Coordinates of C-alpha atoms in Angstrom, one line a residue:
X121 CA 27.2 74.8 -71.2
X122 CA 25.1 72.1 -69.2
X123 CA 21.4 72.7 -68.4
X124 CA 22.3 73.1 -64.8
X125 CA 25.0 76.0 -65.9
X126 CA 22.4 77.7 -68.1
X127 CA 19.9 77.7 -65.2
X128 CA 22.5 79.0 -62.8
X129 CA 23.5 81.9 -65.2
X130 CA 19.8 83.0 -65.8
X131 CA 19.0 82.9 -61.8
X132 CA 22.0 84.8 -61.5
X133 CA 21.1 87.5 -63.9
X134 CA 17.6 87.6 -62.4
X135 CA 18.9 88.1 -58.9
X136 CA 21.3 90.8 -60.2
X137 CA 18.6 92.7 -62.1
X138 CA 16.3 92.7 -59.0
X139 CA 19.2 94.0 -56.7
X140 CA 20.0 96.6 -59.3
X141 CA 16.3 97.8 -59.0
X142 CA 16.1 97.6 -55.4
X143 CA 19.3 99.8 -54.9
X144 CA 18.9 102.2 -57.7
X145 CA 15.1 102.3 -57.9
X146 CA 15.0 106.1 -57.0
X147 CA 17.4 107.2 -59.8
X148 CA 16.1 104.6 -62.4
X149 CA 12.7 106.1 -62.9
X150 CA 13.6 108.9 -65.5
X151 CA 15.7 106.4 -67.4
X152 CA 12.7 103.8 -67.4
X153 CA 10.2 106.7 -68.2
X154 CA 12.7 107.5 -71.3
X155 CA 12.6 103.8 -72.4
X156 CA 9.1 103.6 -72.3
X157 CA 8.5 106.8 -74.4
X158 CA 11.1 105.6 -76.9
X159 CA 9.4 102.3 -77.3
X160 CA 6.0 103.8 -77.8
X161 CA 7.1 106.4 -80.3
X162 CA 9.5 104.0 -82.2
X163 CA 6.7 103.0 -84.9
X164 CA 6.2 106.7 -85.4
X165 CA 9.9 107.3 -86.0
X166 CA 10.0 104.5 -88.4
X167 CA 7.1 105.9 -90.3
X168 CA 8.8 109.4 -90.4
X169 CA 12.2 107.8 -91.6
X170 CA 10.1 106.3 -94.8
X171 CA 9.6 109.8 -95.8
X172 CA 13.4 110.1 -96.3
X173 CA 13.9 112.0 -93.1
X174 CA 17.1 111.1 -91.2
X175 CA 16.7 109.0 -88.1
X176 CA 18.3 111.7 -85.9
X177 CA 15.8 114.4 -87.2
X178 CA 12.9 111.9 -86.6
X179 CA 14.0 111.3 -83.2
X180 CA 14.7 115.1 -82.4
X181 CA 11.2 115.9 -83.9
X182 CA 9.4 113.5 -81.6
X183 CA 11.5 114.4 -78.6
X184 CA 10.5 118.0 -79.1
X185 CA 6.9 117.2 -79.5
X186 CA 6.8 115.3 -76.4
X187 CA 8.5 117.7 -74.4
X188 CA 6.1 120.6 -75.5
X189 CA 3.2 118.3 -74.9
X190 CA 4.3 117.7 -71.4
X191 CA 4.9 121.5 -70.5
X192 CA 1.7 122.3 -72.2
X193 CA -0.1 120.0 -69.7
X194 CA 1.8 121.4 -67.0
X195 CA 0.9 125.1 -68.0
X196 CA -2.7 124.3 -68.8
X197 CA -4.0 121.3 -66.7
X198 CA -1.7 121.0 -63.7
X199 CA -2.8 124.7 -62.3
X200 CA -6.3 123.8 -62.6
X201 CA -5.8 120.2 -60.9
X202 CA -3.6 121.9 -58.2
X203 CA -6.2 124.6 -57.4
X204 CA -9.0 122.0 -57.0
X205 CA -6.8 119.7 -55.1
X206 CA -5.8 122.5 -52.8
X207 CA -9.5 123.5 -52.4
X208 CA -10.7 119.8 -51.8
X209 CA -8.0 119.2 -49.1
X210 CA -9.5 122.5 -47.4
X211 CA -13.1 121.3 -47.6
X212 CA -12.3 117.7 -46.8
X213 CA -13.0 118.3 -43.0
X214 CA -16.4 120.0 -43.7
X215 CA -17.4 117.2 -46.0
X216 CA -16.4 114.6 -43.4
X217 CA -18.5 116.4 -40.8
X218 CA -21.4 116.5 -43.2
X219 CA -21.2 112.9 -43.8
X220 CA -20.8 112.1 -40.2
X221 CA -24.0 114.1 -39.3
X222 CA -25.9 112.5 -42.2
X223 CA -24.8 109.1 -40.8
X224 CA -25.9 109.8 -37.3
X225 CA -29.4 111.1 -38.7
X226 CA -29.7 107.9 -40.5
X227 CA -29.0 106.0 -37.3
X228 CA -31.8 107.8 -35.7
X229 CA -34.2 106.5 -38.4
X230 CA -33.4 103.1 -37.9
X231 CA -32.9 103.3 -34.1
X232 CA -36.3 101.5 -33.5
X233 CA -34.6 98.3 -35.0
X234 CA -31.7 98.7 -32.6
X235 CA -31.0 98.3 -28.9
X236 CA -29.7 101.2 -26.9
X237 CA -26.5 99.5 -26.5
X238 CA -26.2 99.2 -30.2
X239 CA -26.9 102.6 -30.9
X240 CA -24.3 103.9 -28.4
X241 CA -21.6 101.6 -30.0
X242 CA -22.3 103.0 -33.5
X243 CA -22.4 106.7 -32.6
X244 CA -19.0 106.0 -30.7
X245 CA -17.5 104.6 -33.9
X246 CA -19.0 107.1 -36.2
X247 CA -18.0 110.1 -33.8
X248 CA -14.5 108.8 -33.3
X249 CA -13.6 108.8 -36.9
X250 CA -12.9 112.5 -36.7
X251 CA -12.3 114.3 -40.0
X252 CA -8.8 115.5 -38.7
X253 CA -7.7 112.0 -38.2
X254 CA -8.8 110.9 -41.6
X255 CA -6.8 113.9 -43.2
X256 CA -3.9 113.0 -41.2
X257 CA -4.1 109.5 -42.4
X258 CA -4.4 110.5 -46.0
X259 CA -1.4 113.0 -45.9
X260 CA 0.6 110.1 -44.3
X261 CA 0.1 108.1 -47.4
X262 CA 1.0 111.0 -49.6
X263 CA 3.9 111.7 -47.8
X264 CA 5.1 108.2 -48.0
X265 CA 4.8 108.6 -52.0
X266 CA 6.3 112.2 -52.0
X267 CA 8.3 112.2 -49.1
X268 CA 11.9 113.2 -48.7
X269 CA 12.1 115.3 -51.7
X270 CA 11.9 112.2 -53.9
X271 CA 8.8 113.9 -55.8
X272 CA 10.9 116.8 -56.7
X273 CA 13.9 115.0 -57.6
X274 CA 11.8 112.6 -59.9
X275 CA 10.2 115.6 -61.5
X276 CA 13.3 117.5 -62.3
X277 CA 14.9 114.2 -63.5
X278 CA 11.9 113.5 -65.5
X279 CA 12.0 116.9 -67.4
X280 CA 15.8 116.8 -67.9
X281 CA 17.0 113.4 -68.1
X282 CA 14.1 111.5 -69.7
X283 CA 14.2 113.6 -73.0
X284 CA 17.9 112.9 -73.3
X285 CA 17.5 109.3 -72.7
X286 CA 14.4 109.4 -75.2
X287 CA 16.4 110.9 -78.0
X288 CA 19.4 108.8 -78.0
X289 CA 17.5 105.7 -77.7
X290 CA 14.8 106.6 -80.7
X291 CA 18.0 107.6 -82.7
X292 CA 19.7 104.4 -82.1
X293 CA 16.8 101.9 -81.6
X294 CA 17.4 99.7 -84.6
X295 CA 21.1 99.7 -84.0
X296 CA 20.5 98.4 -80.5
X297 CA 18.1 95.7 -81.7
X298 CA 20.7 94.6 -84.2
X299 CA 23.3 94.3 -81.7
X300 CA 21.3 92.3 -79.2
X301 CA 20.3 90.0 -81.8
X302 CA 24.0 89.4 -82.5
X303 CA 24.4 88.2 -79.0
X304 CA 21.8 85.5 -79.4
X305 CA 22.9 81.9 -79.7
X306 CA 22.7 80.8 -83.3
X307 CA 20.9 77.5 -82.4
X308 CA 18.1 79.3 -80.6
X309 CA 18.1 82.6 -82.4
X310 CA 14.8 82.3 -84.5
X311 CA 13.0 80.8 -81.2
X312 CA 14.2 83.9 -79.4
X313 CA 13.1 86.2 -82.0
X314 CA 9.7 84.7 -82.3
X315 CA 9.1 85.1 -78.4
X316 CA 10.3 88.7 -78.7
X317 CA 8.1 89.6 -81.3
X318 CA 5.2 88.0 -79.3
X319 CA 6.2 89.9 -76.2
X320 CA 6.2 93.3 -78.3
X321 CA 2.7 92.4 -79.8
X322 CA 1.2 91.8 -76.6
X323 CA 3.1 94.6 -74.7
X324 CA 2.4 97.4 -77.3
X325 CA -1.1 96.4 -77.9
X326 CA -2.0 96.3 -74.2
X327 CA -0.2 99.6 -73.3
X328 CA -1.3 101.6 -76.1
X329 CA -4.7 100.5 -75.7
X330 CA -4.8 101.1 -72.0
X331 CA -3.6 104.7 -72.4
X332 CA -6.6 105.3 -74.8
X333 CA -9.0 103.8 -72.4
X334 CA -7.8 105.8 -69.5
X335 CA -7.8 108.9 -71.6
X336 CA -11.4 108.2 -72.7
X337 CA -12.7 107.3 -69.2
X338 CA -11.2 110.4 -67.7
X339 CA -12.7 112.6 -70.2
X340 CA -16.0 111.0 -69.7
X341 CA -15.9 111.1 -65.9
X342 CA -14.6 114.8 -65.8
X343 CA -16.9 116.0 -68.3
X344 CA -20.1 114.4 -67.1
X345 CA -19.4 115.2 -63.4
X346 CA -18.6 118.8 -64.4
X347 CA -21.9 119.1 -66.1
X348 CA -23.7 117.7 -63.1
X349 CA -22.3 120.4 -61.0
X350 CA -20.4 118.2 -58.6
X351 CA -17.5 120.1 -56.9
X352 CA -14.2 119.1 -58.0
X353 CA -15.9 117.0 -60.6
X354 CA -13.0 117.8 -63.1
X355 CA -10.2 116.5 -60.8
X356 CA -12.2 113.6 -59.5
X357 CA -13.1 112.3 -62.9
X358 CA -9.7 112.7 -64.3
X359 CA -8.3 111.1 -61.4
X360 CA -10.7 108.1 -61.8
X361 CA -9.6 107.9 -65.5
X362 CA -5.8 107.9 -64.6
X363 CA -6.0 105.3 -62.0
X364 CA -8.3 103.1 -64.2
X365 CA -5.2 101.1 -65.5
X366 CA -5.6 99.1 -62.2
X367 CA -8.7 97.0 -63.1
X368 CA -11.6 97.7 -60.9
X369 CA -9.7 99.9 -58.4
X370 CA -9.7 103.0 -60.3
X371 CA -13.6 103.0 -60.8
X372 CA -14.1 102.0 -57.1
X373 CA -11.8 105.0 -55.7
X374 CA -13.6 107.4 -58.1
X375 CA -17.1 106.1 -57.0
X376 CA -16.4 106.4 -53.2
X377 CA -15.1 109.8 -53.5
X378 CA -17.5 111.1 -56.0
X379 CA -20.5 109.8 -54.2
X380 CA -19.1 111.0 -51.0
X381 CA -18.8 114.5 -52.3
X382 CA -22.1 114.4 -53.7
X383 CA -23.9 113.3 -50.7
X384 CA -22.0 116.1 -48.7
X385 CA -22.7 118.8 -51.4
X386 CA -26.4 118.1 -52.4
X387 CA -29.4 118.2 -50.2
X388 CA -31.5 116.1 -52.4
X389 CA -31.2 112.6 -54.1
X390 CA -31.5 113.5 -57.7
X391 CA -28.0 114.8 -58.2
X392 CA -26.6 111.8 -56.2
X393 CA -28.3 109.5 -58.4
X394 CA -27.0 111.2 -61.4
X395 CA -23.3 110.7 -60.0
X396 CA -24.0 107.0 -59.4
X397 CA -25.3 106.7 -62.9
X398 CA -22.1 108.5 -64.4
X399 CA -20.2 106.0 -62.7
X400 CA -22.3 102.9 -63.7
X401 CA -22.4 104.1 -67.4
X402 CA -18.6 104.4 -67.3
X403 CA -17.9 101.0 -66.1
X404 CA -20.5 99.8 -68.6
X405 CA -18.6 101.6 -71.5
X406 CA -15.3 100.4 -70.3
X407 CA -16.2 96.6 -69.7
X408 CA -18.2 96.4 -73.0
X409 CA -16.8 98.9 -75.6
X410 CA -13.4 100.5 -74.6
X411 CA -11.6 97.8 -73.2
X412 CA -12.8 95.0 -75.5
X413 CA -12.2 97.2 -78.6
X414 CA -8.9 98.9 -77.7
X415 CA -7.4 96.4 -75.2
X416 CA -8.8 93.0 -75.7
X417 CA -7.2 90.2 -73.9
X418 CA -3.7 90.9 -75.4
X419 CA -1.7 90.5 -72.4
X420 CA -3.2 87.1 -71.3
X421 CA -3.2 87.8 -67.6
X422 CA -6.1 87.7 -65.2
X423 CA -7.1 91.1 -63.8
X424 CA -6.2 89.9 -60.3
X425 CA -2.7 89.2 -61.4
X426 CA -2.4 92.8 -63.0
X427 CA -3.5 94.4 -59.6
X428 CA -1.0 92.1 -57.8
X429 CA 1.8 93.0 -60.1
X430 CA 1.2 96.8 -59.9
X431 CA 0.8 96.6 -55.9
X432 CA 4.0 94.4 -55.6
X433 CA 5.9 96.7 -58.0
X434 CA 5.0 100.0 -56.4
X435 CA 5.6 98.5 -52.9
X436 CA 9.1 97.0 -53.7
X437 CA 10.4 99.5 -56.3
X438 CA 8.1 102.8 -56.0
X439 CA 7.3 104.5 -59.2
X440 CA 9.9 102.3 -61.2
X441 CA 8.2 99.3 -60.1
X442 CA 4.8 100.4 -61.3
X443 CA 6.2 101.2 -64.8
X444 CA 7.8 97.7 -65.0
X445 CA 4.9 95.8 -63.4
X446 CA 3.0 95.3 -66.6
X447 CA 5.9 94.7 -68.9
X448 CA 7.4 92.1 -66.5
X449 CA 3.9 90.4 -66.5
X450 CA 3.8 90.4 -70.3
X451 CA 7.2 88.8 -70.5
X452 CA 6.3 86.1 -67.8
X453 CA 3.1 85.4 -69.4
X454 CA 4.4 85.0 -73.0
X455 CA 7.5 82.8 -71.8
X456 CA 5.2 80.7 -69.5
X457 CA 2.8 79.9 -72.4
X458 CA 6.0 79.1 -74.3
X459 CA 7.2 76.7 -71.9
X460 CA 3.8 75.1 -71.3
X461 CA 3.6 74.4 -75.0
X462 CA 7.1 73.1 -75.2
X463 CA 6.2 70.8 -72.4
X464 CA 3.1 69.4 -73.9
X465 CA 5.1 68.3 -76.9
X466 CA 7.8 66.8 -74.7
X467 CA 8.3 63.2 -74.0
X468 CA 7.5 63.8 -70.2
X469 CA 4.1 64.8 -71.2
X470 CA 3.3 62.6 -73.9
X471 CA 4.7 59.3 -72.3
X472 CA 2.0 56.7 -72.0
X473 CA 1.3 55.3 -68.7
X474 CA 1.7 51.8 -68.5
X475 CA -1.0 49.6 -67.2
X476 CA 0.0 48.3 -63.9
X477 CA -0.3 44.6 -63.3
X478 CA -2.9 43.7 -60.6
X479 CA -1.4 42.4 -57.6

């Protein structure tokens, strides 16, 4: 095959995969989740297999452990989260009214520095942001995510299909790898293996490290905010940790919600300052200890690109796109660096520039 034929084949494959994700995105989520779990647990299955345990038994053991862990979380943590989220949704209008009142009081303090027209305009804007409108707006966002029964369908699929996919992939992982390796063109087989190993190193290090970082941050925020006495401190802290896989966005959302609840709940500044301090310390720990030690710079992508990939994946393909965003970014990053390195060793890059004769 010529270069143009190779290029056309790869472009066709890429378009086909993108179209498949677009058309089947709603039903691919449990399969992608099963693949991700099998990928995470394959090293553990290999370790168990070294103890003379059959591969199918190791796969079954890990699948059962994952199922029991998920059901344990559903039985213990989910009811608590559901209770706090329900109560938070009921108290949200009251919190917004308190915040609006405090904002109006603050305007009275600084009214000496504003004209009458400015004060009237600000009062209209603050008063117009009714709590009911904000709740409706937030509910609209949730309805887009969970609307149409997709959440229930995805949850049932996740509980039924994902364990099955995970078991069979864990059981046959080595066979699948060997089969795919047999499809590689012999001339470039070693080069492809090297790039796949690099992708695996980057992706596994980043994802496993990021899961630990999110878990540590969620535990830190949840415990500290609960100790301070912040209403719904557990759910706010845990939620902040969970969405911390989006750089800066998770901490920013948690900070705004946490400080907003603190201002509405407490009548003095000391607890509010403590809540602010918790988020500042959490961001310091994440930036200087958790992320550098557990994640480092393994993925090789700027945080802005990670945010873009997550938002683009979620917008185009929903939950499936969010799951695939970082792996796709890791693949693109590794292949991009490889192509740049190849280009810098090519004649097109190393060719000397001939001195032009003066006219």
